[in-house]
Tab-separated table of C-alpha atoms in Angstrom:
chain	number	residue	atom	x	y	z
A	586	UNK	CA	0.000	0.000	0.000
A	587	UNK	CA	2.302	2.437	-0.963
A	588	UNK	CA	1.174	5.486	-1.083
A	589	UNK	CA	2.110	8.931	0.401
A	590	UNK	CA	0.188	9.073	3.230
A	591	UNK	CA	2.061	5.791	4.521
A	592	UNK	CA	5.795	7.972	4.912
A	593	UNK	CA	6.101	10.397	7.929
A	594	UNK	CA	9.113	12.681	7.538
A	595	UNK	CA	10.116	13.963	11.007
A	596	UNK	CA	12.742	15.285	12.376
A	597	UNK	CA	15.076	14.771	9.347
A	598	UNK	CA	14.270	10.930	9.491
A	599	UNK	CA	11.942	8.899	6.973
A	600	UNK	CA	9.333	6.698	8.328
A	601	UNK	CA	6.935	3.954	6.815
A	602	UNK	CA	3.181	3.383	8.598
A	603	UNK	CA	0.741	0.887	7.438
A	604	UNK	CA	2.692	-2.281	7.562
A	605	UNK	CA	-0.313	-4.369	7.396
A	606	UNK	CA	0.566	-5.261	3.745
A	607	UNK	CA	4.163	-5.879	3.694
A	608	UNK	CA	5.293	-8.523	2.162
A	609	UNK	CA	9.081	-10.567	2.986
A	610	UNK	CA	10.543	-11.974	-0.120
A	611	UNK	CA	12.635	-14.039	2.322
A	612	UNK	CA	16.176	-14.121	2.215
A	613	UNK	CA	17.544	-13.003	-1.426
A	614	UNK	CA	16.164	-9.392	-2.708
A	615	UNK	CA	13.507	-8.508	-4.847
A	616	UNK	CA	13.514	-8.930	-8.275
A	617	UNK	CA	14.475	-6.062	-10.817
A	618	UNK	CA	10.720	-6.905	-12.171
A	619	UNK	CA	8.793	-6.748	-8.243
A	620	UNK	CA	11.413	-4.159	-7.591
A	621	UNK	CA	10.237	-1.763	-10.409
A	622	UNK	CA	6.907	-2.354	-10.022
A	623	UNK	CA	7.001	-1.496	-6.514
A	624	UNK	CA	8.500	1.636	-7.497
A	625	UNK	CA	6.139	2.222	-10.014
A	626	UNK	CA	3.394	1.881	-7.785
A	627	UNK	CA	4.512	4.910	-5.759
A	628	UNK	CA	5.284	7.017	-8.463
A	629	UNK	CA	1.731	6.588	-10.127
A	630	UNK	CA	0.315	8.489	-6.629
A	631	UNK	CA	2.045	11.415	-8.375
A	632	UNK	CA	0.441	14.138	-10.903
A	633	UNK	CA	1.615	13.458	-14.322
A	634	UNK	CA	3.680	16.574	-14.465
A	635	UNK	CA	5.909	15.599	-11.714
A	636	UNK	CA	6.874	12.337	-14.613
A	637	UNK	CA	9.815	13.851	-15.710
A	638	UNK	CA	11.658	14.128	-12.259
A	639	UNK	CA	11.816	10.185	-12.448
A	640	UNK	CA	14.956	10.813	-14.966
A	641	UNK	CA	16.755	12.994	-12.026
A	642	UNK	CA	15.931	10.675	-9.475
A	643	UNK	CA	16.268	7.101	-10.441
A	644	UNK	CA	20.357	6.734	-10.779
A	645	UNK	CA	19.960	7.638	-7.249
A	646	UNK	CA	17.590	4.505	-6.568
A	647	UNK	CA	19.736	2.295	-9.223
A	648	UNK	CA	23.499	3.176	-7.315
A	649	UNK	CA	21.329	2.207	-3.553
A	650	UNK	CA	20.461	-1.552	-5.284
A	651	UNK	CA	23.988	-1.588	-6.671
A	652	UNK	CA	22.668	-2.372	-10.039
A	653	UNK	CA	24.890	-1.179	-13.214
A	654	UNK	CA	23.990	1.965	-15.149
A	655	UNK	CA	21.200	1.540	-17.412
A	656	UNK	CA	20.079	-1.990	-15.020
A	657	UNK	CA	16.681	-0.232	-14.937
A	658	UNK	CA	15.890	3.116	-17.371
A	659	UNK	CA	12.914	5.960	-16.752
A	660	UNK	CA	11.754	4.468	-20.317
A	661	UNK	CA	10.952	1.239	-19.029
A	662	UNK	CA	9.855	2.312	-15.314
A	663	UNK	CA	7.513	5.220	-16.946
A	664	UNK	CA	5.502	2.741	-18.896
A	665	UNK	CA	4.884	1.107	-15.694
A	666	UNK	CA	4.284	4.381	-13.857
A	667	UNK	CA	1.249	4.816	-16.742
A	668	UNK	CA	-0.001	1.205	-16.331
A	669	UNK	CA	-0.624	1.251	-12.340
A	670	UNK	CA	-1.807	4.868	-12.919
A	671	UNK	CA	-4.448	3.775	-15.112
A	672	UNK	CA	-5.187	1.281	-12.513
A	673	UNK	CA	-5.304	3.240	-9.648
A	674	UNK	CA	-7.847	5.512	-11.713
A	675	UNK	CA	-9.906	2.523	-12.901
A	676	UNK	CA	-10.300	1.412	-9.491
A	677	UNK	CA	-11.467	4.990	-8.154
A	678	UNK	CA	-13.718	6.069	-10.983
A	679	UNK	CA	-15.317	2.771	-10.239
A	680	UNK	CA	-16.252	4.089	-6.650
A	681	UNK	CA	-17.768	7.215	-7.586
A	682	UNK	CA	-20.923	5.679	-8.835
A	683	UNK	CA	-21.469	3.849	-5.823
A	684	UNK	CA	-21.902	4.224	-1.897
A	685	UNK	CA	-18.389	4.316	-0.436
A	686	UNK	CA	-16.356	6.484	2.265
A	687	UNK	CA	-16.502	9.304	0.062
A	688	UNK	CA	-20.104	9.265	-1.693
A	689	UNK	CA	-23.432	8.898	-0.668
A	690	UNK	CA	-25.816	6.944	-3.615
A	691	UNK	CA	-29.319	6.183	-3.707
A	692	UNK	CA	-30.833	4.594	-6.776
A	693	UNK	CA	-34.530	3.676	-6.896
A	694	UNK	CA	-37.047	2.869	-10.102
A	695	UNK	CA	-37.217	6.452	-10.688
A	696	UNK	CA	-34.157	8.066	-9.640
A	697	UNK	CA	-30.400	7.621	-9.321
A	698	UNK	CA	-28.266	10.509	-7.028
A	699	UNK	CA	-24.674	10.082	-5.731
A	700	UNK	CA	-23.369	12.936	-4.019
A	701	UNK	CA	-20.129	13.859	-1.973
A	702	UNK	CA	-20.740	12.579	1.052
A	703	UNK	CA	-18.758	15.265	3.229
A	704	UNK	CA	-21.747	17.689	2.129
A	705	UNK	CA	-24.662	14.997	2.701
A	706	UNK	CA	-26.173	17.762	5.593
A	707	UNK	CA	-30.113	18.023	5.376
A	708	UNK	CA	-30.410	21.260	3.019
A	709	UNK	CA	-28.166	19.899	0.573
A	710	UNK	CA	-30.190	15.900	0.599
A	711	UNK	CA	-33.189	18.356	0.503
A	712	UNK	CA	-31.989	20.447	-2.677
A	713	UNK	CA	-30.854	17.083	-4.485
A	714	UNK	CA	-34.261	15.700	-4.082
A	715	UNK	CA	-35.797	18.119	-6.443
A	716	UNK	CA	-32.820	20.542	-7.956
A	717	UNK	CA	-35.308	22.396	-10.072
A	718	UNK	CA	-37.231	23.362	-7.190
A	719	UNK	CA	-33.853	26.200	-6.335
A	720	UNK	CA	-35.080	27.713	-9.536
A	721	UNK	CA	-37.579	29.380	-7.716
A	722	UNK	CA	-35.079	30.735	-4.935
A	723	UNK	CA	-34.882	34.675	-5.210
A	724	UNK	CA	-31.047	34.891	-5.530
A	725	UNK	CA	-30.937	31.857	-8.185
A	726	UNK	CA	-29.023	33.388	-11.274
A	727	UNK	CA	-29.668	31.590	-14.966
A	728	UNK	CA	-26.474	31.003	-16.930
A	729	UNK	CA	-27.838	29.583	-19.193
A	730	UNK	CA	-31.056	28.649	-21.242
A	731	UNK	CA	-30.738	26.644	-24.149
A	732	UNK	CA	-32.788	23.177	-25.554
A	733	UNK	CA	-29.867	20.937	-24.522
A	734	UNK	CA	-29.119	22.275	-21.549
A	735	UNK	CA	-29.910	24.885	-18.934
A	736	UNK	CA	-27.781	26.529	-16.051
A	737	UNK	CA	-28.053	28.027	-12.909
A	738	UNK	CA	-26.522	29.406	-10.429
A	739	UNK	CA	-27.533	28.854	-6.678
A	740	UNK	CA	-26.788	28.852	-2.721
A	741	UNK	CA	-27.456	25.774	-0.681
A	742	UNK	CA	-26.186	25.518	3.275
A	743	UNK	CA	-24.082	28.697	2.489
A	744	UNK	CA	-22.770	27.041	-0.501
A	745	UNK	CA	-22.494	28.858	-3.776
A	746	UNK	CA	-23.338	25.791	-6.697
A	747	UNK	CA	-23.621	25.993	-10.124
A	748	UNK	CA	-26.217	23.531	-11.418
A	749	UNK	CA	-26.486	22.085	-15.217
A	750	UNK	CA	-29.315	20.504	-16.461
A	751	UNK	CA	-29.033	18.595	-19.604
A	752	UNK	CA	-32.801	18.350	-21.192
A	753	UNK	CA	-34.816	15.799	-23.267
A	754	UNK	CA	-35.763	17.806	-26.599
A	755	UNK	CA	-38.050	15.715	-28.053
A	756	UNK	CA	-39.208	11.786	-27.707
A	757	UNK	CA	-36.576	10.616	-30.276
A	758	UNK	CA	-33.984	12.128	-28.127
A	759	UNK	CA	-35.294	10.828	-24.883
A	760	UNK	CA	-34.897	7.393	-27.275
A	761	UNK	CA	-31.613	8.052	-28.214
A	762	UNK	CA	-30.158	8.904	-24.609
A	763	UNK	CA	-32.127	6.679	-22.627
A	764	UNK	CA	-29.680	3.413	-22.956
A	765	UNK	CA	-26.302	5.624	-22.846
A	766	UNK	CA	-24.628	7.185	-20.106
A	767	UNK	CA	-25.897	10.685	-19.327
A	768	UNK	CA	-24.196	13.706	-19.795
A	769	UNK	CA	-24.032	14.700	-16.557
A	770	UNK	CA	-22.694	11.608	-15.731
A	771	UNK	CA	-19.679	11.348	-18.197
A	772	UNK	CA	-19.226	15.221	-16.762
A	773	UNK	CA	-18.985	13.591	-12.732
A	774	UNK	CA	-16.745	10.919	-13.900
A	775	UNK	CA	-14.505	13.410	-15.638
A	776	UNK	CA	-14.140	16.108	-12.864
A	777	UNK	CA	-13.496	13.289	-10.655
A	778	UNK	CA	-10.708	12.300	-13.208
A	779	UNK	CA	-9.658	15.882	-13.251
A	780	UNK	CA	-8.651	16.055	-9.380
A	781	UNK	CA	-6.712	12.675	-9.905
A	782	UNK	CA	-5.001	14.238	-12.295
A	783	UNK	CA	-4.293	17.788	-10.255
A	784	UNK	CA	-6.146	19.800	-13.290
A	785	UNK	CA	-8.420	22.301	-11.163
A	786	UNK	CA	-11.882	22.281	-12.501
A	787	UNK	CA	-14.941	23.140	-10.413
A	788	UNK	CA	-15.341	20.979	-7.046
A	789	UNK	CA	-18.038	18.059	-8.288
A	790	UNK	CA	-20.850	17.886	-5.675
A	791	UNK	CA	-23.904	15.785	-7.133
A	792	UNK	CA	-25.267	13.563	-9.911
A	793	UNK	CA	-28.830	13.023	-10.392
A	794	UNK	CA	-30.631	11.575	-13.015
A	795	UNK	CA	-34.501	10.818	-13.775
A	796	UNK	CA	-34.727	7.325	-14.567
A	797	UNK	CA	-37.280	4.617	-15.335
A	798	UNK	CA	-35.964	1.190	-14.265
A	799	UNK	CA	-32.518	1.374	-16.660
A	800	UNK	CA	-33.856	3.942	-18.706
A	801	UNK	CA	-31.818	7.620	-18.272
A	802	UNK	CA	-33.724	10.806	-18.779
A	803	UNK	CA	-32.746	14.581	-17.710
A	804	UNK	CA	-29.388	14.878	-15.640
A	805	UNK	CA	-28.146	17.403	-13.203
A	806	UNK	CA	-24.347	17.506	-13.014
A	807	UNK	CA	-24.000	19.856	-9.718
A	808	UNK	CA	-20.416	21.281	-9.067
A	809	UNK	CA	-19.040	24.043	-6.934
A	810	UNK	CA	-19.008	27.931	-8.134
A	811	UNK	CA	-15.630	29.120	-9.230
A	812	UNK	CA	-15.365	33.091	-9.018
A	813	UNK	CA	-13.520	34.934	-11.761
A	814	UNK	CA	-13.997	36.467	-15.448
A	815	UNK	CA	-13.650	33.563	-18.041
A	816	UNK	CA	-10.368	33.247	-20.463
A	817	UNK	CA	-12.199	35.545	-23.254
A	818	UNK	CA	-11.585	38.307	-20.895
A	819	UNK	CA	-7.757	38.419	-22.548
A	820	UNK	CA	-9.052	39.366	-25.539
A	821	UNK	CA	-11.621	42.465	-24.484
A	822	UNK	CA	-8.407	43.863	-22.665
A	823	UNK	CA	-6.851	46.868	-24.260
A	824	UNK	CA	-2.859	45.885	-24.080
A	825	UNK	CA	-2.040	42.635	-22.140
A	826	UNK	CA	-0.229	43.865	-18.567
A	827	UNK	CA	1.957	41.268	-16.443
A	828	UNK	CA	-1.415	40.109	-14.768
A	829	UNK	CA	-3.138	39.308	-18.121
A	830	UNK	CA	-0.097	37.662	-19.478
A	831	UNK	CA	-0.047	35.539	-15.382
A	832	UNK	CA	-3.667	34.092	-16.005
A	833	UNK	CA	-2.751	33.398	-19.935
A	834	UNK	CA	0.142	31.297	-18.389
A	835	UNK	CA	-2.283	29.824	-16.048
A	836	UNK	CA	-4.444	28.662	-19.055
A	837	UNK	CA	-1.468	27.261	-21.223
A	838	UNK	CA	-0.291	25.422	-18.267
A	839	UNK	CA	-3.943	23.588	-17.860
A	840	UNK	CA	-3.664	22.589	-21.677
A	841	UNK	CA	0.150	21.287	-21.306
A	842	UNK	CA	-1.649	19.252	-18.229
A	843	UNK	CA	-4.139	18.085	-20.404
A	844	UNK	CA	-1.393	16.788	-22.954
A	845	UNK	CA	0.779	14.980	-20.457
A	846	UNK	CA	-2.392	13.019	-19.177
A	847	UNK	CA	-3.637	12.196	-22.663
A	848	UNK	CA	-7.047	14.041	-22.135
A	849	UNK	CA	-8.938	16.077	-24.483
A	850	UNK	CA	-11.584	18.498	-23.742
A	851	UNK	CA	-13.737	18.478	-27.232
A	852	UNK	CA	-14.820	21.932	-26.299
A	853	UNK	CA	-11.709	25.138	-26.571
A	854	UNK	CA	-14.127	27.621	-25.886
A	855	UNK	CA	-12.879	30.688	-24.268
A	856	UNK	CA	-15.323	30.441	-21.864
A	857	UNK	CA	-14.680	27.134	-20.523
A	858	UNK	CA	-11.534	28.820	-18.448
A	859	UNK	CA	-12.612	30.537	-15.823
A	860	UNK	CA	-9.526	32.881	-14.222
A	861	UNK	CA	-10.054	32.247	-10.721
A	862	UNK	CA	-7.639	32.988	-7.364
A	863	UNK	CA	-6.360	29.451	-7.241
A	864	UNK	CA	-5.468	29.845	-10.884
A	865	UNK	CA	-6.980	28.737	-14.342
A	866	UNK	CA	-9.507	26.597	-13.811
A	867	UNK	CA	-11.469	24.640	-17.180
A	868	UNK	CA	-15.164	23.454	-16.724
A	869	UNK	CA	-17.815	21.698	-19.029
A	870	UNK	CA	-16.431	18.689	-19.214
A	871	UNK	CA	-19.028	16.512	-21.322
A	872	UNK	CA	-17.287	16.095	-24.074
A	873	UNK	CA	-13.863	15.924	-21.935
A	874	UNK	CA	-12.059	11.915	-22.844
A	875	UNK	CA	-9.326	10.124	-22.044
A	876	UNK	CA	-7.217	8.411	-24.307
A	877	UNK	CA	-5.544	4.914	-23.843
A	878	UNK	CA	-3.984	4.971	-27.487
A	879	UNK	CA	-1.424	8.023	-28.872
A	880	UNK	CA	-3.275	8.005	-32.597
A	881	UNK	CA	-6.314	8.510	-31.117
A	882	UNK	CA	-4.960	11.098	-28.722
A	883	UNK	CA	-3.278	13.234	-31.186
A	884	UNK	CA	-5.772	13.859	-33.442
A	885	UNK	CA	-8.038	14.642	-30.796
A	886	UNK	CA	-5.540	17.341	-29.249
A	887	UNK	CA	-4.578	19.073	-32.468
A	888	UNK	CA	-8.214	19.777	-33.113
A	889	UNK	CA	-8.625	20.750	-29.168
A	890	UNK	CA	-5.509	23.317	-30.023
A	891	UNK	CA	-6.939	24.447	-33.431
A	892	UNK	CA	-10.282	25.427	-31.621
A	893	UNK	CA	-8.889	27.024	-29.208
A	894	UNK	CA	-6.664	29.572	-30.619
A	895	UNK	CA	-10.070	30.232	-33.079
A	896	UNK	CA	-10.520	32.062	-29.787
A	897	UNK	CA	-7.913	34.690	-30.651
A	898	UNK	CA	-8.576	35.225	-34.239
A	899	UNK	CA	-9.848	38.757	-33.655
A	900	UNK	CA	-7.191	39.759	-30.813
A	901	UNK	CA	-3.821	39.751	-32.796
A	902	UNK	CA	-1.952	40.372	-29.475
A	903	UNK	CA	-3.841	38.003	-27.278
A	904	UNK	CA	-3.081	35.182	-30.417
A	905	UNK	CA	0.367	35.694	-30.614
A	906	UNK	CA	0.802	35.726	-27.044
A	907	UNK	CA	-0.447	32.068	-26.720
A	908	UNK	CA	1.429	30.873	-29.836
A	909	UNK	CA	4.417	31.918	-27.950
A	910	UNK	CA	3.512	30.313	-24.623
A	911	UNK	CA	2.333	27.342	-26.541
A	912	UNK	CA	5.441	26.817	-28.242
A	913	UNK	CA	7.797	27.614	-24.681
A	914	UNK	CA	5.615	24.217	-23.319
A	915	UNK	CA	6.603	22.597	-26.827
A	916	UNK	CA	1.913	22.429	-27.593
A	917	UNK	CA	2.249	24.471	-30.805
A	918	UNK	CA	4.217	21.758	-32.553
A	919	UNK	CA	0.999	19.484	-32.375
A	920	UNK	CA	-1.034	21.892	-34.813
């Protein structure tokens, strides 16, 4: 189990908790194989932009075993890094569908709801119930209003939420979404894939859905509000100052995360980065997909890069600024 939480640095010294599954391999040392998996194991806890310090640090763990040079490369141990990552995430996005430590479900004939269970107080159980029913609250603000989907923004237990509704247009559409996974769903399951990642998107709260025995209807995807002007703010400014040109940074550092976890969003709009105080921060995520295979991958990010500097095409200043930033994190090569 060997994960960060089980070392304690104190005093200068390095401890290990959690011994309970520990393992002897008896009297000769671990394998190069067990050995590298082991060490692959912990390194997959990290963010995929802390990858690259593997190169810096592994000679160090390669001279400890007394192995030659080259006895173990970052090639080789990376690919495992990725495997047991993909594991790890398997295993949790598996749990957020389902009553756990960390989330509250309750499915019935007519309704399915799993919410965060650290905000499972009565207001919030009572809002989840019936989400429309905060539509009628005085201080709810619409963000939205469209056939496919409408958005609000409201307060429940002092919380400030932002709540999406994705609607049923017409009976063939009810048809065609009522055997797939909602949208709202595919938007839980990527946030939740987001914070794994350390890509800040909007805290995910709740998802309900309408059902009928298996069948899906409307969806609310309920997430936390995240304060700020959105990323088309850069181009409205007159000349870009050092705090414009900060957030811009901000916002070419979420797509370079994006790249080194194989993810594309399917949706560049400006307005899907919000400029907040913790930093950029990129929302609507139903289109948002993970890639297993590099083909697939690279197509999809080259289009997510075209559309998004489409964003600039009327801001000369704004668009050269993020061709240069894009090239500095080596993204602009991909177009």
């Amino acid at each position: 189990d060997i994960h960060l939480n089980n070392f304690l640095l104190s005093a200068g010294r390095l401890y290990t908790l959690d011994g309970g599954g520990i393992r002897s391999s008896g009297d000769s040392e671990l394998s190069m194989r067990r050995s590298s998996d082991n060490l692959a194991r912990f390194f997959a806890q990290f963010y995929p932009r802390f990858d690259v310090l593997i190169e810096s640090v592994l000679p160090g763990y390669v001279s400890q075993r007394g192995w030659p040079a080259g006895h173990l490369t970052s090639a080789v141990l990376l690919q495992r890094v990725h495997f047991f990552r993909r594991r790890r995430q398997r295993h949790f996005l598996k749990k957020i569908f389902r009553d756990c430590s960390a989330f509250k479900c309750e499915s019935s004939w007519r309704t399915f709801r799993v919410y965060d269970r650290s905000m499972a107080y009565s207001e919030m159980v009572r809002f989840l119930a019936n989400p429309d029913a905060s539509l009628q609250h005085a201080d709810v603000q619409y963000l939205k209003q469209g056939n496919t989907c409408t958005l609000w923004a409201t307060r429940v237990d002092g919380r400030q939420l932002v709540v999406k509704r994705y609607n049923i247009k017409s009976l063939s559409h009810r048809f065609g979404r009522a055997f797939r996974n909602t949208r709202a769903a595919v938007s839980w399951r990527n946030a939740h894939r987001l914070w794994m990642y350390g890509i800040l998107t909007a805290r995910p709260v709740a998802l309900v859905e309408e059902r009928f025995g298996p069948l899906r209807g409307r969806a609310w995807y309920i997430s936390e509000f995240v304060a700020g002007d959105d990323a088309s703010s850069l181009c409205r400014q007159g000349s870009l100052d050092d705090t414009a040109k900060g957030a811009a940074w901000q916002v070419t550092d979420v797509l370079a995360q994006l790249a080194l976890s194989t993810i594309s969003h399917g949706d560049m709009k400006a307005t899907n980065f919000i400029l907040s105080e913790r930093g950029a921060v990129v929302i609507d995520l139903d289109a948002m997909r993970k890639h297993d295979a590099a083909d697939s991958f690279r197509r999809a990010h080259c289009r997510d890069l075209r559309r998004f500097m489409r964003n600039w095409e009327g801001c000369p200043e704004t668009e050269a600024m993020f061709t240069e930033m894009m090239r500095a994190r080596k993204l602009v090569t991909a177009l």
